[in-house]
Short mmCIF file of C-alpha atoms and ligand atoms in Angstrom, two decimals:
data_model
loop_
_atom_site.label_atom_id
_atom_site.label_comp_id
_atom_site.label_asym_id
_atom_site.label_seq_id
_atom_site.Cartn_x
_atom_site.Cartn_y
_atom_site.Cartn_z
CA UNK A 188 -24.07 29.97 9.19
CA UNK A 189 -24.21 26.55 7.95
CA UNK A 190 -24.80 23.99 10.42
CA UNK A 191 -24.47 20.48 10.18
CA UNK A 192 -25.42 17.38 12.27
CA UNK A 193 -22.80 15.12 11.76
CA UNK A 194 -20.57 14.13 14.68
CA UNK A 195 -17.21 15.90 13.48
CA UNK A 196 -13.19 15.36 15.03
CA UNK A 197 -11.92 18.97 14.94
CA UNK A 198 -8.39 18.47 12.88
CA UNK A 199 -8.14 21.96 11.92
CA UNK A 200 -8.02 24.93 14.55
CA UNK A 201 -8.47 27.90 12.08
CA UNK A 202 -9.35 28.84 8.82
CA UNK A 203 -6.53 28.19 5.96
CA UNK A 204 -4.84 31.37 4.24
CA UNK A 205 -6.84 32.58 1.58
CA UNK A 206 -3.32 34.58 0.08
CA UNK A 207 -3.24 37.03 -2.55
CA UNK A 208 -0.31 36.70 -5.37
CA UNK A 209 1.46 39.81 -5.39
CA UNK A 210 4.25 38.72 -7.05
CA UNK A 211 1.84 37.04 -10.26
CA UNK A 212 -0.35 39.68 -10.22
CA UNK A 213 2.54 42.14 -11.39
CA UNK A 214 3.72 40.11 -13.35
CA UNK A 215 0.41 39.08 -14.94
CA UNK A 216 -0.79 42.36 -15.09
CA UNK A 217 -4.22 41.25 -13.81
CA UNK A 218 -5.38 41.84 -10.52
CA UNK A 219 -7.18 39.92 -8.06
CA UNK A 220 -5.53 36.53 -7.89
CA UNK A 221 -5.86 34.58 -4.77
CA UNK A 222 -5.10 30.83 -3.74
CA UNK A 223 -6.82 29.53 -0.47
CA UNK A 224 -3.90 27.37 1.16
CA UNK A 225 -5.17 24.41 2.01
CA UNK A 226 -1.94 22.98 1.57
CA UNK A 227 -1.24 24.65 4.67
CA UNK A 228 -2.11 22.27 7.32
CA UNK A 229 -0.62 21.58 10.41
CA UNK A 230 -0.80 17.72 10.21
CA UNK A 231 1.27 15.71 7.74
CA UNK A 232 1.52 17.70 4.90
CA UNK A 233 -2.08 18.74 4.94
CA UNK A 234 -4.45 18.85 1.93
CA UNK A 235 -7.94 18.75 1.11
CA UNK A 236 -8.91 14.74 2.67
CA UNK A 237 -7.80 16.17 6.30
CA UNK A 238 -11.26 18.49 6.26
CA UNK A 239 -13.05 14.89 5.20
CA UNK A 240 -11.37 13.39 7.54
CA UNK A 241 -12.92 15.70 10.74
CA UNK A 242 -16.21 13.53 9.41
CA UNK A 243 -14.88 10.02 8.81
CA UNK A 244 -13.48 10.85 12.40
CA UNK A 245 -16.35 11.94 13.72
CA UNK A 246 -18.46 8.78 11.82
CA UNK A 247 -15.80 6.56 13.47
CA UNK A 248 -15.92 7.67 16.87
CA UNK A 249 -19.87 7.46 17.33
CA UNK A 250 -19.77 4.18 16.00
CA UNK A 251 -17.31 2.56 18.60
CA UNK A 252 -15.12 2.32 16.09
CA UNK A 253 -11.20 0.77 17.20
CA UNK A 254 -9.71 0.73 13.77
CA UNK A 255 -9.33 2.78 10.40
CA UNK A 256 -9.33 1.12 6.90
CA UNK A 257 -8.17 3.02 4.04
CA UNK A 258 -7.87 1.81 0.34
CA UNK A 259 -5.65 3.65 -2.83
CA UNK A 260 -2.92 3.91 -4.40
CA UNK A 261 0.61 3.66 -2.86
CA UNK A 262 1.22 7.49 -3.11
CA UNK A 263 -2.48 8.23 -2.28
CA UNK A 264 -3.40 11.57 0.14
CA UNK A 265 -5.84 9.97 1.34
CA UNK A 266 -4.25 6.98 2.77
CA UNK A 267 -1.18 9.13 4.04
CA UNK A 268 -3.15 11.41 5.71
CA UNK A 269 -6.06 8.62 7.32
CA UNK A 270 -2.60 6.81 8.61
CA UNK A 271 -1.26 10.38 10.13
CA UNK A 272 -4.60 11.44 11.66
CA UNK A 273 -5.46 7.39 13.16
CA UNK A 274 -1.52 7.77 14.89
CA UNK A 275 -2.84 10.93 16.14
CA UNK A 276 -5.88 9.58 17.64
CA UNK A 277 -4.38 6.22 18.78
CA UNK A 278 -6.41 4.12 16.22
CA UNK A 279 -4.54 1.18 14.41
CA UNK A 280 -4.89 1.77 11.06
CA UNK A 281 -4.83 -0.62 7.68
CA UNK A 282 -4.06 0.58 3.85
CA UNK A 283 -4.87 -1.45 1.75
CA UNK A 284 -2.90 -0.39 -1.66
CA UNK A 285 -3.74 -1.18 -5.03
CA UNK A 286 0.19 -1.78 -6.08
CA UNK A 287 2.60 -4.82 -5.99
CA UNK A 288 3.98 -6.30 -2.98
CA UNK A 289 7.48 -5.13 -4.31
CA UNK A 290 10.20 -2.53 -3.28
CA UNK A 291 9.10 0.28 -5.25
CA UNK A 292 5.53 0.58 -3.64
CA UNK A 293 7.03 0.14 -0.04
CA UNK A 294 9.09 3.14 -0.87
CA UNK A 295 6.30 4.66 -2.41
CA UNK A 296 4.35 4.37 0.54
CA UNK A 297 6.78 5.26 3.04
CA UNK A 298 5.19 7.92 5.05
CA UNK A 299 2.14 4.98 5.70
CA UNK A 300 4.84 2.90 7.35
CA UNK A 301 6.27 6.07 9.36
CA UNK A 302 3.02 6.56 10.83
CA UNK A 303 2.63 2.73 11.87
CA UNK A 304 -0.49 1.93 9.68
CA UNK A 305 -0.20 -1.79 8.36
CA UNK A 306 0.19 -1.82 4.73
CA UNK A 307 -1.66 -4.56 2.64
CA UNK A 308 -0.82 -4.84 -0.93
CA UNK A 309 -3.32 -6.26 -2.86
CA UNK A 310 -1.21 -6.45 -6.82
CA UNK A 311 -2.08 -4.36 -9.63
CA UNK A 312 -5.86 -4.71 -9.14
CA UNK A 313 -8.68 -1.86 -9.99
CA UNK A 314 -10.80 0.25 -7.65
CA UNK A 315 -13.69 -2.04 -7.15
CA UNK A 316 -11.45 -5.29 -6.64
CA UNK A 317 -9.75 -3.09 -4.01
CA UNK A 318 -12.61 -2.07 -2.13
CA UNK A 319 -14.04 -5.49 -2.28
CA UNK A 320 -11.09 -6.74 -0.50
CA UNK A 321 -11.43 -3.83 1.95
CA UNK A 322 -14.99 -5.36 3.03
CA UNK A 323 -13.91 -8.51 3.12
CA UNK A 324 -10.83 -7.74 5.77
CA UNK A 325 -13.91 -5.55 7.39
CA UNK A 326 -15.50 -8.83 7.91
CA UNK A 327 -12.68 -10.79 8.96
CA UNK A 328 -11.67 -8.11 11.60
CA UNK A 329 -15.41 -7.60 12.79
CA UNK A 330 -15.58 -11.83 13.14
CA UNK A 331 -12.49 -11.23 15.33
CA UNK A 332 -13.90 -8.94 17.33
CA UNK A 333 -12.53 -5.72 16.18
CA UNK A 334 -14.51 -2.43 15.58
CA UNK A 335 -12.75 -1.15 11.68
CA UNK A 336 -14.44 1.79 10.54
CA UNK A 337 -14.16 1.91 6.52
CA UNK A 338 -12.59 5.56 5.40
CA UNK A 339 -13.77 6.72 2.08
CA UNK A 340 -17.66 7.35 2.19
CA UNK A 341 -18.36 10.01 -0.78
CA UNK A 342 -21.08 12.18 1.40
CA UNK A 343 -19.49 11.94 4.52
CA UNK A 344 -16.11 13.42 3.15
CA UNK A 345 -17.27 15.76 1.41
CA UNK A 346 -19.10 17.57 4.19
CA UNK A 347 -15.73 19.14 5.00
CA UNK A 348 -15.68 20.98 1.58
CA UNK A 349 -19.42 22.30 2.99
CA UNK A 350 -17.85 23.97 5.49
CA UNK A 351 -14.76 25.25 3.51
CA UNK A 352 -16.85 27.19 1.14
CA UNK A 353 -18.85 28.88 4.18
CA UNK A 354 -14.82 29.29 5.24
CA UNK A 355 -13.98 31.13 2.06
CA UNK A 356 -16.95 33.14 2.28
CA UNK A 357 -16.46 34.05 5.66
CA UNK A 358 -12.91 35.07 4.70
CA UNK A 359 -13.81 37.17 1.66
CA UNK A 360 -16.34 38.81 3.37
CA UNK A 361 -14.25 39.82 6.27
CA UNK A 362 -11.39 41.24 3.87
CA UNK A 363 -14.04 43.18 1.83
CA UNK A 364 -12.85 41.13 -0.81
CA UNK A 365 -15.86 40.37 -3.65
CA UNK A 366 -14.22 36.82 -4.65
CA UNK A 367 -16.57 35.43 -8.03
CA UNK A 368 -14.70 32.80 -9.31
CA UNK A 369 -13.18 29.34 -7.72
CA UNK A 370 -11.08 26.93 -9.52
CA UNK A 371 -10.79 23.43 -8.10
CA UNK A 372 -9.52 20.37 -9.21
CA UNK A 373 -11.82 17.78 -10.68
CA UNK A 374 -12.15 14.50 -9.61
CA UNK A 375 -13.28 11.55 -8.08
CA UNK A 376 -16.24 14.55 -6.28
CA UNK A 377 -16.28 15.20 -2.57
CA UNK A 378 -14.34 18.24 -2.58
CA UNK A 379 -16.19 19.36 -5.37
CA UNK A 380 -19.65 18.47 -4.67
CA UNK A 381 -19.05 19.30 -1.06
CA UNK A 382 -17.73 23.28 -2.00
CA UNK A 383 -20.51 23.47 -4.68
CA UNK A 384 -22.80 22.37 -2.01
CA UNK A 385 -22.13 24.88 0.72
CA UNK A 386 -21.77 27.44 -2.14
CA UNK A 387 -25.66 26.61 -2.65
CA UNK A 388 -26.07 27.11 0.76
CA UNK A 389 -25.25 30.25 0.58
CA UNK A 390 -27.03 31.53 -2.18
CA UNK A 391 -24.27 30.85 -4.76
CA UNK A 392 -21.73 33.55 -4.33
CA UNK A 393 -19.06 32.04 -6.20
CA UNK A 394 -18.63 30.51 -9.79
CA UNK A 395 -17.30 27.12 -9.39
CA UNK A 396 -14.99 26.05 -11.75
CA UNK A 397 -13.67 21.88 -12.31
CA UNK A 398 -10.33 21.60 -13.87
CA UNK A 399 -11.21 18.16 -14.87
CA UNK A 400 -7.67 15.75 -14.18
CA UNK A 401 -9.16 12.47 -14.16
CA UNK A 402 -12.51 12.33 -15.99
CA UNK A 403 -14.25 13.09 -19.30
CA UNK A 404 -17.07 15.70 -18.17
CA UNK A 405 -19.70 13.81 -18.72
CA UNK A 406 -18.31 11.58 -15.66
CA UNK A 407 -16.92 14.57 -13.84
CA UNK A 408 -20.34 16.05 -13.93
CA UNK A 409 -22.38 13.02 -13.03
CA UNK A 410 -20.37 11.65 -9.64
CA UNK A 411 -19.72 15.33 -8.21
CA UNK A 412 -24.44 15.65 -9.11
CA UNK A 413 -24.42 11.95 -7.77
CA UNK A 414 -22.63 13.63 -3.85
CA UNK A 415 -24.41 17.16 -4.18
CA UNK A 416 -28.19 15.06 -4.51
CA UNK A 417 -26.42 12.67 -1.71
CA UNK A 418 -25.38 15.69 0.44
CA UNK A 419 -28.88 16.65 0.18
CA UNK A 420 -30.93 13.50 0.90
CA UNK A 421 -28.07 13.66 4.02
CA UNK A 422 -28.72 16.74 5.59
CA UNK A 423 -31.88 17.35 4.87
CA UNK A 424 -31.23 21.02 3.26
CA UNK A 425 -33.45 22.03 0.29
CA UNK A 426 -31.11 23.25 -2.15
CA UNK A 427 -31.06 24.25 -6.23
CA UNK A 428 -30.94 21.59 -8.92
CA UNK A 429 -27.17 20.65 -9.75
CA UNK A 430 -27.87 21.86 -13.18
CA UNK A 431 -28.92 25.52 -12.73
CA UNK A 432 -26.09 26.13 -10.45
CA UNK A 433 -23.79 27.03 -13.64
CA UNK A 434 -20.81 25.58 -12.56
CA UNK A 435 -18.32 25.31 -15.66
CA UNK A 436 -15.89 21.93 -16.21
CA UNK A 437 -13.00 22.99 -18.09
CA UNK A 438 -11.54 20.11 -20.67
CA UNK A 439 -8.50 21.64 -21.66
CA UNK A 440 -6.01 20.72 -18.86
CA UNK A 441 -6.18 17.29 -18.57
CA UNK A 442 -3.84 16.28 -21.45
CA UNK A 443 -3.30 12.34 -21.78
CA UNK A 444 -5.07 11.30 -18.56
CA UNK A 445 -5.10 11.62 -14.71
CA UNK A 446 -1.55 11.44 -13.86
CA UNK A 447 -0.09 12.17 -17.23
CA UNK A 448 2.37 15.16 -16.89
CA UNK A 449 1.61 17.92 -19.26
CA UNK A 450 3.95 21.00 -20.31
CA UNK A 451 0.92 23.09 -18.88
CA UNK A 452 1.37 21.77 -15.99
CA UNK A 453 4.77 21.87 -15.69
CA UNK A 454 5.05 25.09 -16.40
CA UNK A 455 2.76 25.81 -13.93
CA UNK A 456 4.86 24.31 -11.57
CA UNK A 457 7.23 26.72 -12.25
CA UNK A 458 5.25 29.88 -12.56
CA UNK A 459 4.45 29.29 -8.35
CA UNK A 460 7.35 28.11 -8.07
CA UNK A 461 9.45 30.93 -9.11
CA UNK A 462 6.96 33.96 -8.44
CA UNK A 463 5.50 32.85 -5.38
CA UNK A 464 7.74 30.04 -3.91
CA UNK A 465 4.70 27.92 -3.81
CA UNK A 466 5.03 24.42 -4.57
CA UNK A 467 2.56 22.58 -7.14
CA UNK A 468 2.48 19.14 -7.97
CA UNK A 469 1.70 17.34 -11.44
CA UNK A 470 -1.53 15.17 -10.76
CA UNK A 471 -3.97 17.75 -8.99
CA UNK A 472 -2.86 20.92 -8.79
CA UNK A 473 -0.84 22.17 -11.44
CA UNK A 474 -3.42 21.16 -14.00
CA UNK A 475 -5.50 22.87 -12.23
CA UNK A 476 -3.31 26.05 -11.39
CA UNK A 477 -2.42 26.27 -15.41
CA UNK A 478 -5.79 26.40 -15.88
CA UNK A 479 -6.74 29.14 -13.49
CA UNK A 480 -4.07 31.34 -14.66
CA UNK A 481 -4.70 30.67 -18.41
CA UNK A 482 -8.25 31.66 -17.99
CA UNK A 483 -8.00 34.82 -15.73
CA UNK A 484 -5.05 36.29 -17.09
CA UNK A 485 -6.34 35.31 -20.91
CA UNK A 486 -9.55 37.50 -21.09
CA UNK A 487 -11.65 34.42 -19.90
CA UNK A 488 -12.67 35.79 -17.33
CA UNK A 489 -13.90 39.59 -16.45
CA UNK A 490 -10.86 41.45 -15.83
CA UNK A 491 -12.28 42.86 -12.72
CA UNK A 492 -13.46 39.72 -11.06
CA UNK A 493 -11.20 38.22 -8.34
CA UNK A 494 -10.49 34.75 -8.79
CA UNK A 495 -8.83 32.07 -6.76
CA UNK A 496 -7.93 28.29 -6.76
CA UNK A 497 -8.28 26.13 -3.55
CA UNK A 498 -5.03 24.44 -2.94
CA UNK A 499 -6.00 21.04 -2.13
CA UNK A 500 -2.58 19.95 -1.31
CA UNK A 501 -0.88 16.65 -2.28
CA UNK A 502 2.79 17.49 -2.07
CA UNK A 503 4.23 14.75 -0.98
CA UNK A 504 3.41 13.03 -4.58
CA UNK A 505 6.06 16.08 -5.98
CA UNK A 506 9.24 14.09 -4.27
CA UNK A 507 8.50 11.05 -7.00
CA UNK A 508 7.44 13.08 -9.61
CA UNK A 509 11.05 14.54 -10.41
CA UNK A 510 11.20 12.15 -14.02
CA UNK A 511 8.00 13.66 -15.01
CA UNK A 512 9.77 17.47 -15.46
CA UNK A 513 11.06 17.22 -19.06
CA UNK A 514 13.15 20.44 -18.38
CA UNK A 515 14.46 19.75 -14.77
CA UNK A 516 14.34 15.72 -15.02
CA UNK A 517 17.34 13.63 -15.90
CA UNK A 518 19.22 15.31 -18.63
CA UNK A 519 16.76 18.04 -18.85
CA UNK A 520 17.89 21.96 -19.14
CA UNK A 521 16.99 23.75 -16.58
CA UNK A 522 14.97 26.84 -17.85
CA UNK A 523 15.98 30.57 -17.26
CA UNK A 524 12.95 31.74 -14.86
CA UNK A 525 11.80 34.37 -17.37
CA UNK A 526 11.96 31.24 -20.07
CA UNK A 527 9.52 29.18 -17.50
CA UNK A 528 7.00 31.90 -17.06
CA UNK A 529 3.85 32.38 -19.68
C1 PLP B 5 -4.35 17.07 -3.48
C2 PLP B 5 -5.76 16.46 -3.93
N1 PLP B 5 -6.18 17.07 -4.87
C3 PLP B 5 -7.52 17.46 -5.01
C4 PLP B 5 -7.73 15.85 -5.14
C5 PLP B 5 -9.58 15.40 -5.59
O1 PLP B 5 -10.39 15.77 -4.70
P1 PLP B 5 -11.53 14.43 -4.97
O2 PLP B 5 -11.70 12.83 -4.82
O3 PLP B 5 -12.60 15.00 -3.53
O4 PLP B 5 -11.89 14.71 -6.12
C6 PLP B 5 -7.42 14.97 -4.46
C7 PLP B 5 -7.80 13.61 -4.53
O5 PLP B 5 -7.49 12.69 -3.52
C8 PLP B 5 -6.03 15.42 -4.17
O6 PLP B 5 -5.44 14.27 -3.71
#
């Protein structure tokens, strides 16, 4: 059992489901396809950031914080879940959005307002400037007697997915399932690095596949490795060097870049919705699922080896992505369900 010394405030009482995709298996003729349903969590539409928030909240309480500060885009899953968790535990929450202070941004940040967070719109600034604005505000708040905790430390946030690797291992073990391949969205790195670190502590039972949805391969690897090494220092656990672990990056599903829709992602959304009744969104999970399905059904992975994708949630975004669907969006023709199937 992996034992972490960091304070953890439990938000998730039970393991998220590991669901076998029976209809998809039948339709593709490929056995052994699973989804780890981290979109199925009790709070605020769920998603990967809730696992991280258990440790950010633990740290905040350990420091005696009386409010949470968080920064992100107007549709950020991190901001939504932080606002929800702050409401749940009775802390104030200030959200810094790098978006213009207009009606469209306020609409996109609707759920954060619903959870009672204070929103500050910084205009269309970059990530560095956004972080600097949050740190400046934290100093001002401290000077005024408040005790803010800045949500987002990558290493602390990654701890949630160290435990997720163990949770998945326990589930497969209990089910007698020899799960081999695990697919994750490749983005800023905490989720990926945490899972890879947990997997390394377990003896590397899973072959980890990162599907880039944001960066070029070198940057994805560098970001993930930096957090992985940070976890080793932070926890004191001895783990193999990142480069020896055999993590595979898949770059062919990124398309024109972060948040840019692709035909494969659209088809992935339709396919999963129409075979299993499960939702994906364009930015993270649809591209990851497209890669997972293509690689596991088109001979890239040995047919006898079971494969799972971790569904990291983010489904609130789907409701603002209507225009991204070429087939269903404004003026689009609804494809027949069979035509939508690869
Ligand atoms: C739904 C969803 N999946 C995956 C990710 C990627 O996680 P990470 O930032 O840990 O790479 C995010 C990040 O915001 C997300 O919101």
